[in-house]
Each structure stands twice: as C-alpha cells, then as structure tokens.
C-alpha cells in the first residue's frame, strides 16, 4: 500500500505519513507499507419472523474498502422490502496529527474515532431501489490544529476537526442474464458538520459497482467521484480547501481455491486521489492486496 497524506498519521499498526513536516506549503510524501486486514460476518436468521441479526464486516463494504464493523438487525417486511439498522464501529485505531501544521520537529499523534449508525431500506416494493442513511460522530482526542502557528483562538476554532457526518445514499440494483451481471449506480449527499467552519463541507458523490460472475469467478469493479465544497476560508491559506476526489478498484474473487469449500481467494488493485485547492491537503492511496474469505 502506498499513501500520501499530511494529516493521517497511522491506521492500525501502519504509519501513513512522516512524523516531521518540512513545510506546510508542499504536497505530502509517499509512504509504503503493508496492512493486514481480517474481515468476517456472523448472521442468524429467524425463519418464522424473517428477522436477521448480524455482526461483522459485510462483503459489500469490504470490496469498497470500508472496514467498519457492524452490529445490527435486518427485517423483511413483505412486499415493502427489507429494513435494517446497525451500529458502526471501526475496530482498527486511526491516528491523526494533533497539530498537522507543526514543522521542524516530530508531530504528536492523537486518536480519531468515527462511530455511529446506519439505516437502510432495501428492495423497496420488489424493486432494486435502496435508500441508506448513516451518521458518524467524529472525535479527535487532542485537537491542537494551528497551535504551532500562533493563531488566535478564533482562527484556531475554524480548524476544529471534531463534528458530525451525515450521509444520504440512493442506489439501484440492475441485473441481467442473472446472476452473471449486476450493476449498482449510486448517488450520495454528505453533510460534514465539523465544529470548525473551515473544515466543514458539503459533498456530492457518484459511484458505480459492477459485478460479473462466471463459473467460480466473481469480478468486481468500483468507481467513485466526489466534489467537496467547504464552508469557510481556511485561516492558514486564506482560501477554501475545496477538493475533487476520484477512486477506482478492481477485485477478483475465486471460489473454492484448492478445493476448499466455502473459501474465496481474492486479489485487489485500488487507487484513490483527493485533489485539493491547497497542496497541503492533497492525498492519495494506491493499494494491492491478496487474501482469503470464508463464508459460513
């Protein structure tokens, strides 16, 4: 995995950026690392009531590189579809820099959590329509953005990264030559309500997930495009840090490798780029992974 970021410090056991920053006016350097990931889901369905309880990582999230752990319930409600509610929790510790602008000496890491919940309404009235809403509470243990720059309290308040994230998604599943082809276009609206107005933004994103299945192979392609519009001018750079995000991934699953029943071998290549109007906030990720999944 290759990561370029001036703000993310660590994910799990993997360092994502340099401790010491040379300048606040340059793009981030690239860091190479390996990231071990364990994904699993346990579910139990009550046949009479068509109620399912579950905990773990859903396959659909795994192939989109969302490693949140979910615990919740899904309920089939006849022709109206399936309703679901779940708690979202990220088990791998994410660390950011307490003051990302500190230069010349090692920066201090601090924990960042983004826990919340997700609500879904799937297969609405027998169609492929699905509505999703998710909420996350972003909490940074030691928020010190701008302290090293001598900003006053009002300017520092604009940089506060704590806050709430609301995401609304509508998507539709198309299938043909079933089960060979599956296409899921999606549209999302994100309201990132950071406590600091210079870090708060509204975003619109378009995505598509295409799955091609043939024999023991399942080939999954994802593409993603998003535009972020920030609320206020950044006090350090005297401009808004609006950005455009692009991403794509391809994953190949192979069922029963070496004759192992219920196992899926998988390999993934992925790329993500965040192009900000301010170089300091540029970020990118490129990733290659191989692994095994077991389905009960």
XYZ file of C-alpha atoms in Angstrom:
296
model
C 0.000 0.000 0.000
C 1.245 3.496 -0.892
C -0.207 6.514 0.940
C 0.315 10.257 0.529
C -1.178 12.374 3.330
C -0.138 15.258 5.562
C -2.969 14.634 8.022
C -3.349 10.893 8.611
C -0.680 9.524 10.945
C -1.488 5.849 11.481
C -4.110 3.211 10.655
C -3.973 0.097 12.796
C -0.280 -0.745 13.065
C 0.696 1.065 9.863
C 2.345 4.506 9.732
C 0.835 6.633 6.947
C 2.939 9.824 6.928
C 6.179 11.329 8.206
C 6.447 12.406 11.838
C 8.374 15.533 10.888
C 6.960 18.002 8.374
C 9.316 20.175 6.328
C 6.795 22.763 5.126
C 3.067 23.496 5.296
C 3.088 24.569 1.636
C 4.066 21.288 -0.034
C 2.299 18.130 -1.119
C 2.705 15.066 1.106
C 5.450 12.496 0.623
C 4.636 8.886 -0.205
C 4.762 6.163 2.464
C 4.933 2.453 1.568
C 3.512 -0.126 3.976
C 1.644 -3.409 4.385
C -1.756 -3.579 6.100
C -3.125 -6.888 7.454
C -6.957 -6.980 7.467
C -9.355 -9.557 8.899
C -12.969 -9.402 7.687
C -15.834 -11.646 8.823
C -19.602 -11.604 9.297
C -21.774 -13.767 11.534
C -25.532 -13.730 10.986
C -28.545 -15.673 12.246
C -31.995 -15.577 10.637
C -35.216 -16.427 12.480
C -37.188 -18.274 9.807
C -40.693 -17.530 11.104
C -40.273 -13.785 11.536
C -37.713 -13.273 8.712
C -35.562 -11.338 11.173
C -31.785 -11.472 10.894
C -29.232 -10.374 13.478
C -25.623 -9.908 12.431
C -22.197 -8.689 13.454
C -19.050 -8.234 11.403
C -17.923 -6.804 8.077
C -20.265 -7.139 5.112
C -18.744 -8.308 1.828
C -20.258 -5.323 0.000
C -18.397 -2.969 2.363
C -15.162 -4.951 2.153
C -14.926 -4.553 -1.619
C -15.485 -0.789 -1.179
C -12.665 -0.640 1.449
C -14.972 0.269 4.294
C -13.628 -1.808 7.197
C -16.251 -0.723 9.718
C -17.662 -3.408 11.979
C -21.454 -3.522 12.059
C -23.803 -4.999 14.635
C -27.489 -4.822 13.937
C -30.715 -6.290 12.647
C -32.427 -6.715 9.267
C -36.173 -7.279 8.988
C -38.062 -8.438 5.914
C -41.424 -6.636 5.732
C -43.168 -8.476 2.940
C -43.548 -6.696 -0.383
C -42.257 -3.439 1.132
C -38.703 -4.808 1.209
C -36.063 -5.085 3.932
C -35.396 -2.614 6.738
C -32.084 -2.593 8.566
C -30.397 -0.766 11.420
C -26.827 -1.218 12.588
C -24.174 0.286 14.815
C -20.966 1.344 13.029
C -17.621 0.922 14.745
C -14.078 0.998 13.360
C -12.019 -1.594 15.265
C -8.668 -0.530 13.793
C -7.324 2.537 15.579
C -6.954 5.599 13.358
C -4.497 8.286 14.423
C -4.081 11.796 13.040
C -1.647 14.571 13.908
C -2.757 16.655 16.890
C -1.314 19.733 15.138
C -0.777 18.832 11.468
C 0.993 22.176 10.802
C 3.902 21.661 13.226
C 7.193 21.793 11.272
C 10.831 21.019 12.026
C 10.223 18.680 14.988
C 8.259 15.404 15.341
C 4.494 15.832 15.456
C 2.332 14.150 18.097
C -0.265 11.506 17.164
C -3.782 11.519 18.586
C -6.688 9.061 18.222
C -9.539 9.752 15.804
C -12.796 7.806 16.074
C -15.835 7.921 13.784
C -18.523 5.704 15.276
C -22.231 5.925 14.541
C -25.101 4.031 12.951
C -26.600 3.102 9.572
C -30.239 2.759 8.464
C -31.265 1.062 5.209
C -34.408 0.306 3.245
C -33.576 -2.266 0.585
C -35.551 -3.912 -2.242
C -38.284 -1.317 -1.918
C -41.589 -2.839 -3.061
C -39.901 -5.538 -5.080
C -37.577 -3.201 -6.979
C -33.807 -2.772 -6.905
C -34.104 0.565 -5.094
C -32.220 1.025 -1.819
C -32.075 4.057 0.475
C -29.320 4.485 3.063
C -28.602 6.963 5.819
C -25.549 6.888 8.042
C -24.393 9.069 10.905
C -20.912 9.240 12.412
C -19.595 11.192 15.367
C -16.024 12.285 14.606
C -13.967 12.693 17.762
C -10.302 13.714 17.930
C -8.821 13.197 21.375
C -6.353 16.107 21.322
C -7.327 18.711 18.718
C -4.473 21.254 18.520
C -4.610 22.389 14.887
C -2.778 25.677 14.406
C -1.180 25.939 17.874
C 2.343 25.948 16.400
C 1.451 28.795 14.004
C 0.487 31.243 16.736
C -3.118 31.557 15.567
C -5.568 33.307 17.853
C -8.466 31.423 19.436
C -10.954 32.479 16.754
C -8.687 31.277 13.934
C -7.918 28.014 15.715
C -11.635 27.415 16.240
C -12.086 27.433 12.449
C -9.730 24.421 12.218
C -11.528 22.182 14.725
C -11.948 18.748 13.086
C -14.434 17.317 15.614
C -18.027 17.089 14.436
C -20.787 15.021 12.839
C -21.083 13.411 9.413
C -24.449 12.712 7.770
C -24.534 10.679 4.555
C -27.648 10.037 2.433
C -27.393 7.498 -0.405
C -29.795 6.267 -3.053
C -28.812 3.341 -5.242
C -30.479 0.935 -7.636
C -29.516 -2.631 -8.498
C -29.839 -3.741 -12.115
C -29.330 -7.399 -13.030
C -29.394 -9.132 -16.384
C -28.527 -12.600 -17.603
C -28.884 -13.311 -13.876
C -26.744 -13.921 -11.956
C -23.992 -13.044 -14.405
C -24.285 -9.229 -14.480
C -25.047 -6.848 -11.596
C -24.756 -3.049 -11.815
C -25.405 -0.688 -8.886
C -25.145 3.059 -9.614
C -25.379 5.318 -6.568
C -25.689 8.972 -5.634
C -24.767 10.355 -2.212
C -25.080 13.652 -0.382
C -22.645 14.215 2.509
C -23.055 16.876 5.184
C -19.796 17.035 7.167
C -20.587 19.313 10.097
C -17.161 19.954 11.621
C -17.042 22.224 14.675
C -14.555 24.361 12.751
C -16.270 26.011 9.778
C -13.096 25.939 7.653
C -13.115 22.129 7.961
C -16.873 21.680 7.401
C -18.102 20.824 3.919
C -20.943 19.601 1.746
C -20.222 16.931 -0.852
C -21.957 15.162 -3.703
C -20.708 11.843 -4.993
C -21.466 9.465 -7.832
C -20.465 5.831 -7.759
C -20.981 2.581 -9.585
C -20.421 -1.034 -8.618
C -20.353 -3.690 -11.353
C -20.126 -7.426 -10.666
C -19.555 -10.023 -13.372
C -19.932 -13.651 -12.302
C -18.886 -16.635 -14.371
C -18.258 -20.150 -13.129
C -16.121 -19.833 -9.972
C -15.059 -16.253 -10.700
C -16.616 -13.052 -9.387
C -15.116 -9.849 -10.820
C -15.976 -6.610 -9.019
C -15.296 -3.080 -10.300
C -15.962 0.121 -8.344
C -15.641 3.732 -9.487
C -16.174 6.852 -7.391
C -16.316 10.608 -7.997
C -16.969 13.311 -5.392
C -16.859 17.115 -5.164
C -16.287 18.758 -1.759
C -17.284 22.369 -1.085
C -16.029 23.801 2.226
C -17.971 26.334 4.276
C -15.362 28.956 5.172
C -11.945 30.305 4.187
C -9.011 28.461 5.770
C -7.190 30.846 8.175
C -3.728 29.482 7.267
C -4.057 29.544 3.466
C -6.567 32.390 3.110
C -8.770 30.346 0.767
C -11.231 27.473 0.939
C -9.751 23.987 0.636
C -12.350 22.665 -1.850
C -11.358 19.372 -3.445
C -12.233 16.725 -6.032
C -11.977 13.028 -5.246
C -11.607 10.157 -7.699
C -11.301 6.477 -6.947
C -11.443 3.077 -8.612
C -10.874 -0.522 -7.608
C -10.961 -3.968 -9.169
C -11.330 -7.163 -7.143
C -11.310 -10.742 -8.392
C -12.840 -13.476 -6.219
C -12.236 -17.170 -6.931
C -14.474 -19.700 -5.197
C -13.177 -22.890 -3.582
C -9.449 -22.461 -4.319
C -7.515 -25.734 -3.995
C -10.874 -27.435 -3.480
C -11.503 -25.612 -0.169
C -15.271 -25.366 0.207
C -16.773 -22.016 1.335
C -13.458 -20.218 0.822
C -12.950 -17.291 -1.560
C -9.497 -16.255 -2.736
C -9.325 -12.590 -3.684
C -6.961 -10.047 -5.146
C -7.494 -6.291 -5.388
C -5.920 -3.275 -7.026
C -7.245 0.134 -5.976
C -6.469 3.810 -6.405
C -7.848 6.943 -4.738
C -6.891 10.590 -5.257
C -8.002 13.723 -3.383
C -7.002 16.856 -5.307
C -7.412 19.902 -3.063
C -7.173 23.571 -4.000
C -4.416 23.682 -1.331
C -1.428 21.351 -1.918
C -1.067 20.559 1.791
C -4.443 18.767 1.746
C -3.760 16.638 -1.339
C -3.926 12.917 -0.598
C -3.736 9.640 -2.477
C -3.815 5.903 -1.853
C -2.770 3.073 -4.151
C -3.177 -0.478 -2.975
C -2.624 -4.069 -3.995
C -3.941 -6.850 -1.798
C -4.464 -10.600 -1.775
C -6.434 -12.584 0.752
C -8.899 -15.301 1.659
C -12.529 -15.046 2.780
C -14.545 -17.792 4.440
C -18.340 -17.850 4.185
C -20.396 -19.997 6.576
